[in-house]
mmCIF file of N, CA, C and O in Angstrom:
data_model
loop_
_atom_site.group_PDB
_atom_site.id
_atom_site.type_symbol
_atom_site.label_atom_id
_atom_site.label_comp_id
_atom_site.label_asym_id
_atom_site.label_seq_id
_atom_site.Cartn_x
_atom_site.Cartn_y
_atom_site.Cartn_z
ATOM 1 N N MET Y 1 0.854 -1.174 0.000
ATOM 2 C CA MET Y 1 0.000 0.000 0.000
ATOM 3 C C MET Y 1 0.896 1.231 0.000
ATOM 4 O O MET Y 1 1.850 1.302 0.743
ATOM 5 N N THR Y 2 0.558 2.183 -0.807
ATOM 6 C CA THR Y 2 1.316 3.432 -0.819
ATOM 7 C C THR Y 2 0.966 4.294 0.374
ATOM 8 O O THR Y 2 -0.205 4.496 0.668
ATOM 9 N N PRO Y 3 1.976 4.800 1.075
ATOM 10 C CA PRO Y 3 1.692 5.634 2.241
ATOM 11 C C PRO Y 3 1.005 6.942 1.874
ATOM 12 O O PRO Y 3 0.391 7.579 2.702
ATOM 13 N N ASP Y 4 1.065 7.360 0.605
ATOM 14 C CA ASP Y 4 0.463 8.616 0.180
ATOM 15 C C ASP Y 4 -0.937 8.444 -0.412
ATOM 16 O O ASP Y 4 -1.405 9.285 -1.161
ATOM 17 N N LEU Y 5 -1.610 7.371 -0.080
ATOM 18 C CA LEU Y 5 -2.946 7.089 -0.615
ATOM 19 C C LEU Y 5 -3.889 8.277 -0.417
ATOM 20 O O LEU Y 5 -4.668 8.606 -1.292
ATOM 21 N N TYR Y 6 -3.806 8.921 0.731
ATOM 22 C CA TYR Y 6 -4.724 10.017 1.047
ATOM 23 C C TYR Y 6 -4.037 11.387 1.028
ATOM 24 O O TYR Y 6 -4.517 12.327 1.645
ATOM 25 N N GLU Y 7 -2.914 11.534 0.333
ATOM 26 C CA GLU Y 7 -2.158 12.778 0.375
ATOM 27 C C GLU Y 7 -2.963 13.990 -0.122
ATOM 28 O O GLU Y 7 -2.689 15.113 0.281
ATOM 29 N N ASN Y 8 -3.938 13.792 -0.969
ATOM 30 C CA ASN Y 8 -4.737 14.904 -1.495
ATOM 31 C C ASN Y 8 -6.091 15.038 -0.807
ATOM 32 O O ASN Y 8 -6.997 15.661 -1.337
ATOM 33 N N TRP Y 9 -6.224 14.442 0.371
ATOM 34 C CA TRP Y 9 -7.496 14.427 1.089
ATOM 35 C C TRP Y 9 -7.275 14.908 2.511
ATOM 36 O O TRP Y 9 -7.032 14.127 3.418
ATOM 37 N N PRO Y 10 -7.331 16.223 2.723
ATOM 38 C CA PRO Y 10 -7.136 16.741 4.081
ATOM 39 C C PRO Y 10 -8.318 16.392 4.979
ATOM 40 O O PRO Y 10 -9.454 16.290 4.518
ATOM 41 N N VAL Y 11 -8.032 16.204 6.256
ATOM 42 C CA VAL Y 11 -9.061 15.845 7.237
ATOM 43 C C VAL Y 11 -9.102 16.905 8.324
ATOM 44 O O VAL Y 11 -8.068 17.279 8.873
ATOM 45 N N SER Y 12 -10.316 17.382 8.623
ATOM 46 C CA SER Y 12 -10.496 18.380 9.672
ATOM 47 C C SER Y 12 -11.241 17.837 10.874
ATOM 48 O O SER Y 12 -11.169 18.405 11.958
ATOM 49 N N PHE Y 13 -12.007 16.770 10.677
ATOM 50 C CA PHE Y 13 -12.871 16.260 11.729
ATOM 51 C C PHE Y 13 -12.349 14.958 12.317
ATOM 52 O O PHE Y 13 -11.573 14.245 11.695
ATOM 53 N N ASP Y 14 -12.827 14.667 13.512
ATOM 54 C CA ASP Y 14 -12.471 13.429 14.175
ATOM 55 C C ASP Y 14 -13.749 12.727 14.594
ATOM 56 O O ASP Y 14 -14.625 13.381 15.162
ATOM 57 N N PRO Y 15 -13.952 11.459 14.323
ATOM 58 C CA PRO Y 15 -13.010 10.561 13.671
ATOM 59 C C PRO Y 15 -12.906 10.862 12.171
ATOM 60 O O PRO Y 15 -13.853 11.380 11.576
ATOM 61 N N PRO Y 16 -11.771 10.528 11.552
ATOM 62 C CA PRO Y 16 -11.592 10.786 10.126
ATOM 63 C C PRO Y 16 -12.517 9.929 9.273
ATOM 64 O O PRO Y 16 -13.004 8.890 9.713
ATOM 65 N N THR Y 17 -12.737 10.376 8.048
ATOM 66 C CA THR Y 17 -13.613 9.666 7.112
ATOM 67 C C THR Y 17 -12.831 8.703 6.229
ATOM 68 O O THR Y 17 -13.320 8.273 5.208
ATOM 69 N N ARG Y 18 -11.636 8.378 6.655
ATOM 70 C CA ARG Y 18 -10.798 7.444 5.903
ATOM 71 C C ARG Y 18 -9.822 6.776 6.857
ATOM 72 O O ARG Y 18 -9.532 7.314 7.917
ATOM 73 N N ARG Y 19 -9.352 5.599 6.456
ATOM 74 C CA ARG Y 19 -8.408 4.890 7.325
ATOM 75 C C ARG Y 19 -7.694 3.818 6.529
ATOM 76 O O ARG Y 19 -8.270 3.153 5.688
ATOM 77 N N ILE Y 20 -6.419 3.648 6.815
ATOM 78 C CA ILE Y 20 -5.622 2.579 6.215
ATOM 79 C C ILE Y 20 -5.652 1.380 7.161
ATOM 80 O O ILE Y 20 -5.562 1.545 8.380
ATOM 81 N N VAL Y 21 -5.786 0.189 6.617
ATOM 82 C CA VAL Y 21 -5.770 -1.049 7.387
ATOM 83 C C VAL Y 21 -4.379 -1.654 7.218
ATOM 84 O O VAL Y 21 -4.026 -2.119 6.135
ATOM 85 N N ASP Y 22 -3.581 -1.589 8.292
ATOM 86 C CA ASP Y 22 -2.202 -2.052 8.232
ATOM 87 C C ASP Y 22 -1.891 -2.932 9.435
ATOM 88 O O ASP Y 22 -1.941 -2.431 10.563
ATOM 89 N N PRO Y 23 -1.636 -4.203 9.228
ATOM 90 C CA PRO Y 23 -1.506 -4.874 7.943
ATOM 91 C C PRO Y 23 -2.878 -5.120 7.325
ATOM 92 O O PRO Y 23 -3.900 -5.123 8.029
ATOM 93 N N PRO Y 24 -2.929 -5.332 6.000
ATOM 94 C CA PRO Y 24 -4.208 -5.628 5.351
ATOM 95 C C PRO Y 24 -4.871 -6.842 5.993
ATOM 96 O O PRO Y 24 -4.202 -7.750 6.481
ATOM 97 N N ARG Y 25 -6.186 -6.838 5.987
ATOM 98 C CA ARG Y 25 -6.976 -7.894 6.633
ATOM 99 C C ARG Y 25 -7.548 -8.849 5.596
ATOM 100 O O ARG Y 25 -8.024 -8.426 4.541
ATOM 101 N N ARG Y 26 -7.507 -10.138 5.921
ATOM 102 C CA ARG Y 26 -8.099 -11.140 5.024
ATOM 103 C C ARG Y 26 -9.620 -11.038 5.061
ATOM 104 O O ARG Y 26 -10.211 -10.898 6.133
ATOM 105 N N VAL Y 27 -10.238 -11.115 3.880
ATOM 106 C CA VAL Y 27 -11.689 -11.054 3.766
ATOM 107 C C VAL Y 27 -12.151 -12.035 2.692
ATOM 108 O O VAL Y 27 -11.356 -12.515 1.884
ATOM 109 N N LEU Y 28 -13.440 -12.307 2.698
ATOM 110 C CA LEU Y 28 -14.090 -13.045 1.632
ATOM 111 C C LEU Y 28 -14.815 -12.000 0.791
ATOM 112 O O LEU Y 28 -15.598 -11.203 1.327
ATOM 113 N N VAL Y 29 -14.549 -11.984 -0.501
ATOM 114 C CA VAL Y 29 -15.077 -10.956 -1.396
ATOM 115 C C VAL Y 29 -16.210 -11.520 -2.242
ATOM 116 O O VAL Y 29 -16.037 -12.532 -2.923
ATOM 117 N N ASN Y 30 -17.373 -10.866 -2.198
ATOM 118 C CA ASN Y 30 -18.496 -11.218 -3.065
ATOM 119 C C ASN Y 30 -18.276 -10.487 -4.381
ATOM 120 O O ASN Y 30 -18.510 -9.286 -4.489
ATOM 121 N N ALA Y 31 -17.794 -11.203 -5.400
ATOM 122 C CA ALA Y 31 -17.416 -10.583 -6.676
ATOM 123 C C ALA Y 31 -18.577 -9.831 -7.318
ATOM 124 O O ALA Y 31 -18.370 -8.800 -7.962
ATOM 125 N N ALA Y 32 -19.795 -10.297 -7.140
ATOM 126 C CA ALA Y 32 -20.950 -9.649 -7.760
ATOM 127 C C ALA Y 32 -21.166 -8.229 -7.244
ATOM 128 O O ALA Y 32 -21.799 -7.414 -7.915
ATOM 129 N N LEU Y 33 -20.636 -7.907 -6.074
ATOM 130 C CA LEU Y 33 -20.832 -6.573 -5.499
ATOM 131 C C LEU Y 33 -19.640 -5.645 -5.733
ATOM 132 O O LEU Y 33 -19.628 -4.529 -5.235
ATOM 133 N N THR Y 34 -18.648 -6.092 -6.502
ATOM 134 C CA THR Y 34 -17.418 -5.321 -6.620
ATOM 135 C C THR Y 34 -17.312 -4.448 -7.853
ATOM 136 O O THR Y 34 -16.684 -3.409 -7.811
ATOM 137 N N VAL Y 35 -17.874 -4.852 -8.948
ATOM 138 C CA VAL Y 35 -17.735 -4.121 -10.203
ATOM 139 C C VAL Y 35 -19.108 -3.576 -10.597
ATOM 140 O O VAL Y 35 -20.085 -4.326 -10.627
ATOM 141 N N ALA Y 36 -19.160 -2.294 -10.885
ATOM 142 C CA ALA Y 36 -20.444 -1.651 -11.226
ATOM 143 C C ALA Y 36 -21.145 -2.407 -12.353
ATOM 144 O O ALA Y 36 -20.539 -2.745 -13.363
ATOM 145 N N GLY Y 37 -22.414 -2.692 -12.144
ATOM 146 C CA GLY Y 37 -23.215 -3.362 -13.159
ATOM 147 C C GLY Y 37 -23.081 -4.872 -13.200
ATOM 148 O O GLY Y 37 -23.717 -5.522 -14.002
ATOM 149 N N SER Y 38 -22.259 -5.463 -12.338
ATOM 150 C CA SER Y 38 -22.042 -6.907 -12.425
ATOM 151 C C SER Y 38 -23.148 -7.728 -11.780
ATOM 152 O O SER Y 38 -23.191 -8.934 -11.957
ATOM 153 N N THR Y 39 -24.052 -7.098 -11.017
ATOM 154 C CA THR Y 39 -25.123 -7.867 -10.387
ATOM 155 C C THR Y 39 -26.295 -8.082 -11.335
ATOM 156 O O THR Y 39 -27.129 -8.929 -11.099
ATOM 157 N N GLY Y 40 -26.365 -7.317 -12.399
ATOM 158 C CA GLY Y 40 -27.461 -7.456 -13.354
ATOM 159 C C GLY Y 40 -27.169 -8.544 -14.366
ATOM 160 O O GLY Y 40 -26.226 -9.302 -14.254
ATOM 161 N N GLY Y 41 -27.990 -8.591 -15.388
ATOM 162 C CA GLY Y 41 -27.748 -9.551 -16.462
ATOM 163 C C GLY Y 41 -28.619 -10.765 -16.331
ATOM 164 O O GLY Y 41 -29.409 -10.901 -15.412
ATOM 165 N N GLY Y 42 -28.446 -11.662 -17.275
ATOM 166 C CA GLY Y 42 -29.292 -12.841 -17.327
ATOM 167 C C GLY Y 42 -28.678 -14.037 -16.651
ATOM 168 O O GLY Y 42 -27.678 -13.957 -15.957
ATOM 169 N N SER Y 43 -29.326 -15.162 -16.897
ATOM 170 C CA SER Y 43 -28.859 -16.421 -16.328
ATOM 171 C C SER Y 43 -28.107 -17.211 -17.405
ATOM 172 O O SER Y 43 -28.012 -16.777 -18.551
ATOM 173 N N PHE Y 44 -27.627 -18.399 -17.036
ATOM 174 C CA PHE Y 44 -26.938 -19.238 -18.014
ATOM 175 C C PHE Y 44 -27.874 -19.690 -19.131
ATOM 176 O O PHE Y 44 -27.436 -20.084 -20.177
ATOM 177 N N ARG Y 45 -29.142 -19.620 -18.902
ATOM 178 C CA ARG Y 45 -30.107 -20.084 -19.899
ATOM 179 C C ARG Y 45 -30.635 -18.941 -20.757
ATOM 180 O O ARG Y 45 -31.587 -19.106 -21.484
ATOM 181 N N ASP Y 46 -30.008 -17.765 -20.692
ATOM 182 C CA ASP Y 46 -30.532 -16.598 -21.405
ATOM 183 C C ASP Y 46 -30.032 -16.484 -22.839
ATOM 184 O O ASP Y 46 -30.250 -15.481 -23.488
ATOM 185 N N GLY Y 47 -29.337 -17.478 -23.339
ATOM 186 C CA GLY Y 47 -28.844 -17.431 -24.702
ATOM 187 C C GLY Y 47 -27.429 -16.904 -24.820
ATOM 188 O O GLY Y 47 -26.947 -16.693 -25.926
ATOM 189 N N THR Y 48 -26.757 -16.675 -23.695
ATOM 190 C CA THR Y 48 -25.365 -16.248 -23.750
ATOM 191 C C THR Y 48 -24.547 -17.386 -24.350
ATOM 192 O O THR Y 48 -24.632 -18.519 -23.879
ATOM 193 N N PRO Y 49 -23.764 -17.101 -25.389
ATOM 194 C CA PRO Y 49 -22.983 -18.168 -26.020
ATOM 195 C C PRO Y 49 -22.054 -18.870 -25.027
ATOM 196 O O PRO Y 49 -21.522 -18.250 -24.107
ATOM 197 N N LEU Y 50 -21.842 -20.159 -25.253
ATOM 198 C CA LEU Y 50 -21.004 -20.974 -24.387
ATOM 199 C C LEU Y 50 -19.596 -20.403 -24.270
ATOM 200 O O LEU Y 50 -19.007 -20.406 -23.191
ATOM 201 N N LYS Y 51 -19.034 -19.872 -25.351
ATOM 202 C CA LYS Y 51 -17.669 -19.341 -25.289
ATOM 203 C C LYS Y 51 -17.595 -18.132 -24.355
ATOM 204 O O LYS Y 51 -16.593 -17.939 -23.681
ATOM 205 N N ILE Y 52 -18.663 -17.352 -24.254
ATOM 206 C CA ILE Y 52 -18.687 -16.205 -23.336
ATOM 207 C C ILE Y 52 -18.811 -16.702 -21.901
ATOM 208 O O ILE Y 52 -18.115 -16.243 -21.003
ATOM 209 N N ARG Y 53 -19.698 -17.671 -21.675
ATOM 210 C CA ARG Y 53 -19.843 -18.235 -20.335
ATOM 211 C C ARG Y 53 -18.551 -18.893 -19.885
ATOM 212 O O ARG Y 53 -18.195 -18.861 -18.706
ATOM 213 N N SER Y 54 -17.809 -19.495 -20.810
ATOM 214 C CA SER Y 54 -16.583 -20.197 -20.480
ATOM 215 C C SER Y 54 -15.432 -19.253 -20.173
ATOM 216 O O SER Y 54 -14.669 -19.480 -19.240
ATOM 217 N N GLU Y 55 -15.285 -18.185 -20.955
ATOM 218 C CA GLU Y 55 -14.130 -17.315 -20.793
ATOM 219 C C GLU Y 55 -14.449 -15.927 -20.250
ATOM 220 O O GLU Y 55 -13.563 -15.092 -20.114
ATOM 221 N N GLY Y 56 -15.699 -15.692 -19.904
ATOM 222 C CA GLY Y 56 -16.064 -14.432 -19.260
ATOM 223 C C GLY Y 56 -15.808 -14.520 -17.762
ATOM 224 O O GLY Y 56 -15.611 -15.602 -17.199
ATOM 225 N N LEU Y 57 -15.808 -13.373 -17.095
ATOM 226 C CA LEU Y 57 -15.581 -13.355 -15.644
ATOM 227 C C LEU Y 57 -16.729 -14.024 -14.904
ATOM 228 O O LEU Y 57 -17.899 -13.761 -15.185
ATOM 229 N N ALA Y 58 -16.406 -14.851 -13.927
ATOM 230 C CA ALA Y 58 -17.400 -15.525 -13.090
ATOM 231 C C ALA Y 58 -17.743 -14.591 -11.928
ATOM 232 O O ALA Y 58 -17.067 -14.594 -10.906
ATOM 233 N N MET Y 59 -18.775 -13.785 -12.082
ATOM 234 C CA MET Y 59 -19.108 -12.767 -11.087
ATOM 235 C C MET Y 59 -20.000 -13.291 -9.975
ATOM 236 O O MET Y 59 -20.289 -12.571 -9.027
ATOM 237 N N ASP Y 60 -20.420 -14.525 -10.043
ATOM 238 C CA ASP Y 60 -21.325 -15.089 -9.044
ATOM 239 C C ASP Y 60 -20.579 -15.928 -8.013
ATOM 240 O O ASP Y 60 -21.089 -16.924 -7.528
ATOM 241 N N VAL Y 61 -19.365 -15.511 -7.659
ATOM 242 C CA VAL Y 61 -18.537 -16.274 -6.725
ATOM 243 C C VAL Y 61 -18.094 -15.404 -5.556
ATOM 244 O O VAL Y 61 -18.154 -14.181 -5.615
ATOM 245 N N LYS Y 62 -17.639 -16.082 -4.508
ATOM 246 C CA LYS Y 62 -16.987 -15.416 -3.378
ATOM 247 C C LYS Y 62 -15.554 -15.919 -3.354
ATOM 248 O O LYS Y 62 -15.330 -17.124 -3.425
ATOM 249 N N VAL Y 63 -14.618 -14.981 -3.289
ATOM 250 C CA VAL Y 63 -13.201 -15.319 -3.387
ATOM 251 C C VAL Y 63 -12.427 -14.680 -2.236
ATOM 252 O O VAL Y 63 -12.851 -13.673 -1.679
ATOM 253 N N PRO Y 64 -11.268 -15.256 -1.876
ATOM 254 C CA PRO Y 64 -10.448 -14.629 -0.835
ATOM 255 C C PRO Y 64 -9.830 -13.330 -1.349
ATOM 256 O O PRO Y 64 -9.538 -13.189 -2.539
ATOM 257 N N GLY Y 65 -9.646 -12.393 -0.432
ATOM 258 C CA GLY Y 65 -9.035 -11.126 -0.801
ATOM 259 C C GLY Y 65 -8.414 -10.442 0.401
ATOM 260 O O GLY Y 65 -8.437 -10.975 1.511
ATOM 261 N N LEU Y 66 -7.864 -9.257 0.154
ATOM 262 C CA LEU Y 66 -7.267 -8.448 1.216
ATOM 263 C C LEU Y 66 -7.906 -7.068 1.244
ATOM 264 O O LEU Y 66 -8.083 -6.438 0.195
ATOM 265 N N LEU Y 67 -8.242 -6.625 2.452
ATOM 266 C CA LEU Y 67 -8.799 -5.296 2.692
ATOM 267 C C LEU Y 67 -7.666 -4.401 3.171
ATOM 268 O O LEU Y 67 -6.989 -4.728 4.140
ATOM 269 N N SER Y 68 -7.444 -3.257 2.488
ATOM 270 C CA SER Y 68 -6.313 -2.403 2.839
ATOM 271 C C SER Y 68 -6.685 -0.990 3.266
ATOM 272 O O SER Y 68 -5.830 -0.272 3.786
ATOM 273 N N ALA Y 69 -7.938 -0.576 3.059
ATOM 274 C CA ALA Y 69 -8.311 0.784 3.454
ATOM 275 C C ALA Y 69 -9.827 0.932 3.451
ATOM 276 O O ALA Y 69 -10.553 0.133 2.854
ATOM 277 N N TRP Y 70 -10.274 1.989 4.141
ATOM 278 C CA TRP Y 70 -11.687 2.369 4.196
ATOM 279 C C TRP Y 70 -11.814 3.851 3.863
ATOM 280 O O TRP Y 70 -10.934 4.640 4.205
ATOM 281 N N VAL Y 71 -12.918 4.216 3.229
ATOM 282 C CA VAL Y 71 -13.277 5.629 3.040
ATOM 283 C C VAL Y 71 -14.783 5.759 3.194
ATOM 284 O O VAL Y 71 -15.530 4.807 2.957
ATOM 285 N N LYS Y 72 -15.219 6.936 3.593
ATOM 286 C CA LYS Y 72 -16.641 7.208 3.718
ATOM 287 C C LYS Y 72 -17.026 8.241 2.669
ATOM 288 O O LYS Y 72 -16.320 9.238 2.485
ATOM 289 N N THR Y 73 -18.124 8.002 1.969
ATOM 290 C CA THR Y 73 -18.584 8.947 0.960
ATOM 291 C C THR Y 73 -19.361 10.084 1.616
ATOM 292 O O THR Y 73 -19.748 9.986 2.789
ATOM 293 N N SER Y 74 -19.615 11.138 0.861
ATOM 294 C CA SER Y 74 -20.366 12.277 1.399
ATOM 295 C C SER Y 74 -21.824 11.917 1.674
ATOM 296 O O SER Y 74 -22.534 12.677 2.319
ATOM 297 N N ARG Y 75 -22.269 10.761 1.229
ATOM 298 C CA ARG Y 75 -23.631 10.277 1.522
ATOM 299 C C ARG Y 75 -23.651 9.287 2.674
ATOM 300 O O ARG Y 75 -24.673 8.691 2.973
ATOM 301 N N GLY Y 76 -22.488 9.067 3.290
ATOM 302 C CA GLY Y 76 -22.423 8.201 4.463
ATOM 303 C C GLY Y 76 -22.145 6.746 4.186
ATOM 304 O O GLY Y 76 -22.118 5.935 5.096
ATOM 305 N N GLN Y 77 -21.927 6.378 2.930
ATOM 306 C CA GLN Y 77 -21.644 4.990 2.574
ATOM 307 C C GLN Y 77 -20.157 4.704 2.768
ATOM 308 O O GLN Y 77 -19.305 5.499 2.387
ATOM 309 N N TRP Y 78 -19.833 3.554 3.364
ATOM 310 C CA TRP Y 78 -18.451 3.122 3.485
ATOM 311 C C TRP Y 78 -18.045 2.354 2.243
ATOM 312 O O TRP Y 78 -18.794 1.525 1.732
ATOM 313 N N LEU Y 79 -16.831 2.633 1.758
ATOM 314 C CA LEU Y 79 -16.217 1.883 0.673
ATOM 315 C C LEU Y 79 -14.950 1.247 1.218
ATOM 316 O O LEU Y 79 -14.274 1.829 2.068
ATOM 317 N N CYS Y 80 -14.628 0.059 0.720
ATOM 318 C CA CYS Y 80 -13.401 -0.607 1.151
ATOM 319 C C CYS Y 80 -12.506 -0.822 -0.063
ATOM 320 O O CYS Y 80 -12.982 -1.008 -1.177
ATOM 321 N N ARG Y 81 -11.214 -0.785 0.193
ATOM 322 C CA ARG Y 81 -10.221 -0.991 -0.869
ATOM 323 C C ARG Y 81 -9.764 -2.443 -0.804
ATOM 324 O O ARG Y 81 -9.171 -2.877 0.178
ATOM 325 N N LEU Y 82 -10.073 -3.185 -1.872
ATOM 326 C CA LEU Y 82 -9.837 -4.623 -1.892
ATOM 327 C C LEU Y 82 -8.883 -5.026 -3.007
ATOM 328 O O LEU Y 82 -8.858 -4.412 -4.070
ATOM 329 N N SER Y 83 -8.135 -6.085 -2.757
ATOM 330 C CA SER Y 83 -7.323 -6.735 -3.784
ATOM 331 C C SER Y 83 -7.744 -8.197 -3.811
ATOM 332 O O SER Y 83 -7.800 -8.854 -2.759
ATOM 333 N N PHE Y 84 -8.059 -8.715 -5.012
ATOM 334 C CA PHE Y 84 -8.582 -10.072 -5.139
ATOM 335 C C PHE Y 84 -8.532 -10.502 -6.595
ATOM 336 O O PHE Y 84 -8.292 -9.684 -7.488
ATOM 337 N N ASP Y 85 -8.771 -11.781 -6.833
ATOM 338 C CA ASP Y 85 -8.810 -12.350 -8.182
ATOM 339 C C ASP Y 85 -10.236 -12.781 -8.495
ATOM 340 O O ASP Y 85 -10.873 -13.458 -7.678
ATOM 341 N N ILE Y 86 -10.720 -12.434 -9.697
ATOM 342 C CA ILE Y 86 -12.013 -12.930 -10.170
ATOM 343 C C ILE Y 86 -11.722 -14.004 -11.213
ATOM 344 O O ILE Y 86 -11.069 -13.721 -12.223
ATOM 345 N N PRO Y 87 -12.175 -15.246 -10.974
ATOM 346 C CA PRO Y 87 -11.896 -16.316 -11.940
ATOM 347 C C PRO Y 87 -12.726 -16.151 -13.210
ATOM 348 O O PRO Y 87 -13.774 -15.502 -13.203
ATOM 349 N N ILE Y 88 -12.247 -16.756 -14.289
ATOM 350 C CA ILE Y 88 -13.077 -16.814 -15.491
ATOM 351 C C ILE Y 88 -13.933 -18.072 -15.404
ATOM 352 O O ILE Y 88 -13.674 -18.958 -14.586
ATOM 353 N N GLY Y 89 -14.980 -18.112 -16.197
ATOM 354 C CA GLY Y 89 -15.983 -19.165 -16.099
ATOM 355 C C GLY Y 89 -15.461 -20.582 -16.108
ATOM 356 O O GLY Y 89 -15.968 -21.438 -15.389
ATOM 357 N N ASN Y 90 -14.441 -20.860 -16.910
ATOM 358 C CA ASN Y 90 -13.944 -22.236 -16.999
ATOM 359 C C ASN Y 90 -12.903 -22.564 -15.931
ATOM 360 O O ASN Y 90 -12.373 -23.671 -15.890
ATOM 361 N N GLY Y 91 -12.575 -21.607 -15.052
ATOM 362 C CA GLY Y 91 -11.636 -21.849 -13.967
ATOM 363 C C GLY Y 91 -10.173 -21.918 -14.389
ATOM 364 O O GLY Y 91 -9.311 -22.224 -13.580
ATOM 365 N N LYS Y 92 -9.864 -21.604 -15.649
ATOM 366 C CA LYS Y 92 -8.488 -21.730 -16.138
ATOM 367 C C LYS Y 92 -7.692 -20.427 -16.066
ATOM 368 O O LYS Y 92 -6.545 -20.384 -16.482
ATOM 369 N N GLY Y 93 -8.293 -19.392 -15.576
ATOM 370 C CA GLY Y 93 -7.600 -18.111 -15.483
ATOM 371 C C GLY Y 93 -8.353 -17.173 -14.561
ATOM 372 O O GLY Y 93 -9.372 -17.544 -13.972
ATOM 373 N N PHE Y 94 -7.860 -15.958 -14.447
ATOM 374 C CA PHE Y 94 -8.495 -14.991 -13.554
ATOM 375 C C PHE Y 94 -8.064 -13.581 -13.932
ATOM 376 O O PHE Y 94 -7.084 -13.388 -14.656
ATOM 377 N N LEU Y 95 -8.798 -12.619 -13.422
ATOM 378 C CA LEU Y 95 -8.453 -11.209 -13.549
ATOM 379 C C LEU Y 95 -8.063 -10.726 -12.161
ATOM 380 O O LEU Y 95 -8.849 -10.847 -11.213
ATOM 381 N N ARG Y 96 -6.852 -10.218 -12.016
ATOM 382 C CA ARG Y 96 -6.370 -9.733 -10.714
ATOM 383 C C ARG Y 96 -6.740 -8.260 -10.574
ATOM 384 O O ARG Y 96 -6.431 -7.440 -11.434
ATOM 385 N N LEU Y 97 -7.420 -7.935 -9.492
ATOM 386 C CA LEU Y 97 -7.779 -6.552 -9.177
ATOM 387 C C LEU Y 97 -6.993 -6.130 -7.948
ATOM 388 O O LEU Y 97 -7.048 -6.791 -6.917
ATOM 389 N N GLU Y 98 -6.273 -5.040 -8.055
ATOM 390 C CA GLU Y 98 -5.463 -4.504 -6.959
ATOM 391 C C GLU Y 98 -6.004 -3.131 -6.579
ATOM 392 O O GLU Y 98 -6.097 -2.251 -7.433
ATOM 393 N N GLY Y 99 -6.362 -2.968 -5.330
ATOM 394 C CA GLY Y 99 -6.828 -1.665 -4.862
ATOM 395 C C GLY Y 99 -8.159 -1.231 -5.441
ATOM 396 O O GLY Y 99 -8.370 -0.055 -5.699
ATOM 397 N N GLN Y 100 -9.071 -2.161 -5.635
ATOM 398 C CA GLN Y 100 -10.404 -1.868 -6.178
ATOM 399 C C GLN Y 100 -11.292 -1.319 -5.059
ATOM 400 O O GLN Y 100 -11.426 -1.939 -4.008
ATOM 401 N N TRP Y 101 -11.899 -0.147 -5.273
ATOM 402 C CA TRP Y 101 -12.826 0.424 -4.279
ATOM 403 C C TRP Y 101 -14.201 -0.191 -4.485
ATOM 404 O O TRP Y 101 -14.744 -0.168 -5.592
ATOM 405 N N CYS Y 102 -14.762 -0.759 -3.426
ATOM 406 C CA CYS Y 102 -16.013 -1.512 -3.488
ATOM 407 C C CYS Y 102 -16.909 -1.116 -2.320
ATOM 408 O O CYS Y 102 -16.423 -0.671 -1.280
ATOM 409 N N PRO Y 103 -18.225 -1.329 -2.442
ATOM 410 C CA PRO Y 103 -19.101 -1.118 -1.297
ATOM 411 C C PRO Y 103 -18.692 -2.029 -0.140
ATOM 412 O O PRO Y 103 -18.213 -3.150 -0.358
ATOM 413 N N ALA Y 104 -18.867 -1.564 1.073
ATOM 414 C CA ALA Y 104 -18.477 -2.336 2.258
ATOM 415 C C ALA Y 104 -19.122 -3.713 2.279
ATOM 416 O O ALA Y 104 -18.523 -4.671 2.762
ATOM 417 N N GLU Y 105 -20.316 -3.841 1.728
ATOM 418 C CA GLU Y 105 -21.040 -5.113 1.733
ATOM 419 C C GLU Y 105 -20.329 -6.194 0.928
ATOM 420 O O GLU Y 105 -20.648 -7.368 1.047
ATOM 421 N N ALA Y 106 -19.381 -5.817 0.085
ATOM 422 C CA ALA Y 106 -18.672 -6.789 -0.743
ATOM 423 C C ALA Y 106 -17.670 -7.618 0.050
ATOM 424 O O ALA Y 106 -17.252 -8.667 -0.403
ATOM 425 N N ALA Y 107 -17.279 -7.152 1.242
ATOM 426 C CA ALA Y 107 -16.231 -7.834 2.013
ATOM 427 C C ALA Y 107 -16.765 -8.362 3.332
ATOM 428 O O ALA Y 107 -17.454 -7.657 4.068
ATOM 429 N N THR Y 108 -16.415 -9.603 3.638
ATOM 430 C CA THR Y 108 -16.755 -10.230 4.907
ATOM 431 C C THR Y 108 -15.461 -10.695 5.562
ATOM 432 O O THR Y 108 -14.706 -11.452 4.928
ATOM 433 N N PRO Y 109 -15.189 -10.286 6.798
ATOM 434 C CA PRO Y 109 -13.955 -10.727 7.474
ATOM 435 C C PRO Y 109 -13.924 -12.252 7.605
ATOM 436 O O PRO Y 109 -14.947 -12.882 7.820
ATOM 437 N N VAL Y 110 -12.727 -12.826 7.507
ATOM 438 C CA VAL Y 110 -12.585 -14.278 7.673
ATOM 439 C C VAL Y 110 -11.808 -14.637 8.929
ATOM 440 O O VAL Y 110 -11.720 -15.801 9.281
ATOM 441 N N ASP Y 111 -11.219 -13.705 9.606
ATOM 442 C CA ASP Y 111 -10.451 -13.989 10.838
ATOM 443 C C ASP Y 111 -11.361 -14.092 12.042
ATOM 444 O O ASP Y 111 -12.303 -13.433 12.226
#
């Protein structure tokens, strides 16, 4: 984690609206809640070609990850900074996401 993550975000109030988690904490990541628009869409029976189902991202999984920071939005929602891998449908590869900001609901502590 870069120590200057919040260098452009001055804080005047206490408690602060941001925090670094050091060391990063292990979590279980709900992939469907991490990428905008990934919770929508059809089912496997919706006519999506087999090659897309096989090599597209498997967004309906929970995967291990690391939580490294928290921020609060001006609407009061907490976001967490996560690093994790999203597998592809056939399980032969993955997309690595480092420092992805996600809704707090996407992460569940495992410790």
